[in-house]
């Protein structure tokens, strides 16, 4: 069975992808410790100057997997920044902000981290009236 080529992306989509990958590389370079996967992805992205199309098919799969936690991190960070700027916060919003501040200090256990992610997902899918 022949492997299908990924469909071609338009120029704006490619530029956005390259920008995201550059930001991801910067994020990884700021980390104190990298997992083996993150190290491998960082090396692969640097070798092709963050051009996803230049990666081997195996490296593309690895990059996609490594991007998932980064995108989750970005989602939490952006929501925190947005909610932090609200003058009046609901109890739900305040709970998210409190948990995120603990998250930044690495003071959350796995259960609290899951609660933080759930709060973010629910808030983004079903915004509460302020």
PDB file of C-alpha atoms in Angstrom:
ATOM      1  CA  UNK A   1       0.000   0.000   0.000  1.00  0.00           C
ATOM      2  CA  UNK A   2       1.414   3.368  -1.016  1.00  0.00           C
ATOM      3  CA  UNK A   3       1.654   6.161   1.560  1.00  0.00           C
ATOM      4  CA  UNK A   4      -0.448   9.183   0.702  1.00  0.00           C
ATOM      5  CA  UNK A   5       1.260  12.549   0.604  1.00  0.00           C
ATOM      6  CA  UNK A   6      -0.032  15.102   3.073  1.00  0.00           C
ATOM      7  CA  UNK A   7      -2.140  17.679   1.331  1.00  0.00           C
ATOM      8  CA  UNK A   8      -0.346  20.879   0.447  1.00  0.00           C
ATOM      9  CA  UNK A   9      -0.883  23.778   2.793  1.00  0.00           C
ATOM     10  CA  UNK A  10      -1.331  27.355   1.640  1.00  0.00           C
ATOM     11  CA  UNK A  11       1.414  29.912   2.211  1.00  0.00           C
ATOM     12  CA  UNK A  12      -0.314  31.668   5.162  1.00  0.00           C
ATOM     13  CA  UNK A  13      -0.845  28.324   6.911  1.00  0.00           C
ATOM     14  CA  UNK A  14       2.805  27.389   6.360  1.00  0.00           C
ATOM     15  CA  UNK A  15       3.971  30.723   7.790  1.00  0.00           C
ATOM     16  CA  UNK A  16       1.757  30.284  10.851  1.00  0.00           C
ATOM     17  CA  UNK A  17       3.105  26.784  11.334  1.00  0.00           C
ATOM     18  CA  UNK A  18       6.706  27.993  11.075  1.00  0.00           C
ATOM     19  CA  UNK A  19       5.984  30.787  13.587  1.00  0.00           C
ATOM     20  CA  UNK A  20       4.422  28.278  15.997  1.00  0.00           C
ATOM     21  CA  UNK A  21       7.388  25.929  15.639  1.00  0.00           C
ATOM     22  CA  UNK A  22       9.869  28.770  16.278  1.00  0.00           C
ATOM     23  CA  UNK A  23       7.932  29.690  19.445  1.00  0.00           C
ATOM     24  CA  UNK A  24       7.917  26.013  20.444  1.00  0.00           C
ATOM     25  CA  UNK A  25      11.703  25.789  19.969  1.00  0.00           C
ATOM     26  CA  UNK A  26      12.171  28.910  22.131  1.00  0.00           C
ATOM     27  CA  UNK A  27       9.922  27.367  24.780  1.00  0.00           C
ATOM     28  CA  UNK A  28      11.948  24.135  24.767  1.00  0.00           C
ATOM     29  CA  UNK A  29      15.247  26.014  24.956  1.00  0.00           C
ATOM     30  CA  UNK A  30      14.025  27.781  28.114  1.00  0.00           C
ATOM     31  CA  UNK A  31      13.224  24.501  29.860  1.00  0.00           C
ATOM     32  CA  UNK A  32      15.704  23.328  32.470  1.00  0.00           C
ATOM     33  CA  UNK A  33      15.272  19.637  31.704  1.00  0.00           C
ATOM     34  CA  UNK A  34      14.107  18.096  28.463  1.00  0.00           C
ATOM     35  CA  UNK A  35      12.726  14.624  27.959  1.00  0.00           C
ATOM     36  CA  UNK A  36      14.308  12.415  25.309  1.00  0.00           C
ATOM     37  CA  UNK A  37      11.380  13.171  22.986  1.00  0.00           C
ATOM     38  CA  UNK A  38      11.745  16.927  23.485  1.00  0.00           C
ATOM     39  CA  UNK A  39      15.505  16.761  22.868  1.00  0.00           C
ATOM     40  CA  UNK A  40      15.002  14.763  19.692  1.00  0.00           C
ATOM     41  CA  UNK A  41      12.290  17.148  18.460  1.00  0.00           C
ATOM     42  CA  UNK A  42      14.415  20.207  19.255  1.00  0.00           C
ATOM     43  CA  UNK A  43      17.337  18.766  17.294  1.00  0.00           C
ATOM     44  CA  UNK A  44      15.103  17.847  14.339  1.00  0.00           C
ATOM     45  CA  UNK A  45      13.418  21.270  14.202  1.00  0.00           C
ATOM     46  CA  UNK A  46      16.726  23.118  14.426  1.00  0.00           C
ATOM     47  CA  UNK A  47      18.149  21.011  11.595  1.00  0.00           C
ATOM     48  CA  UNK A  48      15.411  22.167   9.179  1.00  0.00           C
ATOM     49  CA  UNK A  49      15.001  25.710  10.570  1.00  0.00           C
ATOM     50  CA  UNK A  50      11.507  24.893  11.892  1.00  0.00           C
ATOM     51  CA  UNK A  51      10.169  23.933   8.461  1.00  0.00           C
ATOM     52  CA  UNK A  52       7.700  21.124   9.159  1.00  0.00           C
ATOM     53  CA  UNK A  53       7.684  20.037   5.514  1.00  0.00           C
ATOM     54  CA  UNK A  54      11.453  19.488   5.669  1.00  0.00           C
ATOM     55  CA  UNK A  55      11.150  16.904   8.441  1.00  0.00           C
ATOM     56  CA  UNK A  56      11.077  13.185   7.808  1.00  0.00           C
ATOM     57  CA  UNK A  57       7.710  11.528   8.265  1.00  0.00           C
ATOM     58  CA  UNK A  58       8.891  10.002  11.552  1.00  0.00           C
ATOM     59  CA  UNK A  59      10.061  13.378  12.854  1.00  0.00           C
ATOM     60  CA  UNK A  60       6.741  14.956  11.823  1.00  0.00           C
ATOM     61  CA  UNK A  61       4.893  12.451  14.009  1.00  0.00           C
ATOM     62  CA  UNK A  62       7.253  13.163  16.916  1.00  0.00           C
ATOM     63  CA  UNK A  63       6.809  16.930  16.534  1.00  0.00           C
ATOM     64  CA  UNK A  64       3.021  16.577  16.490  1.00  0.00           C
ATOM     65  CA  UNK A  65       3.143  14.576  19.727  1.00  0.00           C
ATOM     66  CA  UNK A  66       5.564  16.987  21.391  1.00  0.00           C
ATOM     67  CA  UNK A  67       3.389  19.973  20.434  1.00  0.00           C
ATOM     68  CA  UNK A  68       0.352  18.691  22.354  1.00  0.00           C
ATOM     69  CA  UNK A  69       1.590  19.603  25.872  1.00  0.00           C
ATOM     70  CA  UNK A  70       2.949  22.917  24.549  1.00  0.00           C
ATOM     71  CA  UNK A  71      -0.426  23.862  23.086  1.00  0.00           C
ATOM     72  CA  UNK A  72      -2.102  22.894  26.366  1.00  0.00           C
ATOM     73  CA  UNK A  73       0.375  25.127  28.194  1.00  0.00           C
ATOM     74  CA  UNK A  74      -0.370  28.016  25.813  1.00  0.00           C
ATOM     75  CA  UNK A  75      -4.108  27.583  26.251  1.00  0.00           C
ATOM     76  CA  UNK A  76      -3.787  27.799  30.032  1.00  0.00           C
ATOM     77  CA  UNK A  77      -1.415  30.766  29.869  1.00  0.00           C
ATOM     78  CA  UNK A  78      -3.596  32.780  27.475  1.00  0.00           C
ATOM     79  CA  UNK A  79      -6.740  32.106  29.486  1.00  0.00           C
ATOM     80  CA  UNK A  80      -4.927  33.169  32.665  1.00  0.00           C
ATOM     81  CA  UNK A  81      -3.834  36.436  31.039  1.00  0.00           C
ATOM     82  CA  UNK A  82      -7.353  37.099  29.752  1.00  0.00           C
ATOM     83  CA  UNK A  83      -9.064  36.368  33.074  1.00  0.00           C
ATOM     84  CA  UNK A  84      -6.465  38.252  35.066  1.00  0.00           C
ATOM     85  CA  UNK A  85      -7.416  41.443  33.217  1.00  0.00           C
ATOM     86  CA  UNK A  86     -11.123  41.179  34.081  1.00  0.00           C
ATOM     87  CA  UNK A  87     -12.208  43.755  36.665  1.00  0.00           C
ATOM     88  CA  UNK A  88     -14.839  41.489  38.251  1.00  0.00           C
ATOM     89  CA  UNK A  89     -14.259  37.769  38.388  1.00  0.00           C
ATOM     90  CA  UNK A  90     -16.756  35.011  39.025  1.00  0.00           C
ATOM     91  CA  UNK A  91     -15.966  32.352  41.605  1.00  0.00           C
ATOM     92  CA  UNK A  92     -15.158  29.974  38.720  1.00  0.00           C
ATOM     93  CA  UNK A  93     -12.720  32.428  37.147  1.00  0.00           C
ATOM     94  CA  UNK A  94     -11.052  33.132  40.483  1.00  0.00           C
ATOM     95  CA  UNK A  95     -10.620  29.395  41.153  1.00  0.00           C
ATOM     96  CA  UNK A  96      -8.905  29.014  37.774  1.00  0.00           C
ATOM     97  CA  UNK A  97      -6.599  31.968  38.513  1.00  0.00           C
ATOM     98  CA  UNK A  98      -5.689  30.582  41.938  1.00  0.00           C
ATOM     99  CA  UNK A  99      -4.902  27.141  40.528  1.00  0.00           C
ATOM    100  CA  UNK A 100      -2.887  28.613  37.660  1.00  0.00           C
ATOM    101  CA  UNK A 101      -0.741  30.622  40.057  1.00  0.00           C
ATOM    102  CA  UNK A 102       0.013  27.404  41.951  1.00  0.00           C
ATOM    103  CA  UNK A 103       0.723  25.709  38.609  1.00  0.00           C
ATOM    104  CA  UNK A 104       3.323  28.390  37.802  1.00  0.00           C
ATOM    105  CA  UNK A 105       5.058  27.623  41.098  1.00  0.00           C
ATOM    106  CA  UNK A 106       4.939  23.861  40.379  1.00  0.00           C
ATOM    107  CA  UNK A 107       2.820  23.442  43.507  1.00  0.00           C
ATOM    108  CA  UNK A 108      -0.007  21.377  41.969  1.00  0.00           C
ATOM    109  CA  UNK A 109      -0.369  17.645  42.271  1.00  0.00           C
ATOM    110  CA  UNK A 110      -1.722  15.639  39.330  1.00  0.00           C
ATOM    111  CA  UNK A 111      -5.340  15.825  40.530  1.00  0.00           C
ATOM    112  CA  UNK A 112      -5.221  19.622  40.859  1.00  0.00           C
ATOM    113  CA  UNK A 113      -3.551  19.910  37.454  1.00  0.00           C
ATOM    114  CA  UNK A 114      -6.394  17.887  35.938  1.00  0.00           C
ATOM    115  CA  UNK A 115      -8.897  20.192  37.650  1.00  0.00           C
ATOM    116  CA  UNK A 116      -7.087  23.226  36.205  1.00  0.00           C
ATOM    117  CA  UNK A 117      -7.202  21.753  32.694  1.00  0.00           C
ATOM    118  CA  UNK A 118     -10.880  20.848  33.096  1.00  0.00           C
ATOM    119  CA  UNK A 119     -11.730  24.354  34.297  1.00  0.00           C
ATOM    120  CA  UNK A 120      -9.955  25.825  31.273  1.00  0.00           C
ATOM    121  CA  UNK A 121     -11.626  23.483  28.800  1.00  0.00           C
ATOM    122  CA  UNK A 122     -15.093  24.070  30.214  1.00  0.00           C
ATOM    123  CA  UNK A 123     -14.569  27.819  30.390  1.00  0.00           C
ATOM    124  CA  UNK A 124     -13.384  27.988  26.785  1.00  0.00           C
ATOM    125  CA  UNK A 125     -16.202  25.764  25.517  1.00  0.00           C
ATOM    126  CA  UNK A 126     -18.987  27.299  27.604  1.00  0.00           C
ATOM    127  CA  UNK A 127     -18.105  30.867  28.623  1.00  0.00           C
ATOM    128  CA  UNK A 128     -19.786  32.005  31.785  1.00  0.00           C
ATOM    129  CA  UNK A 129     -21.511  35.387  31.761  1.00  0.00           C
ATOM    130  CA  UNK A 130     -19.542  37.966  33.719  1.00  0.00           C
TER     131      UNK A 130
END
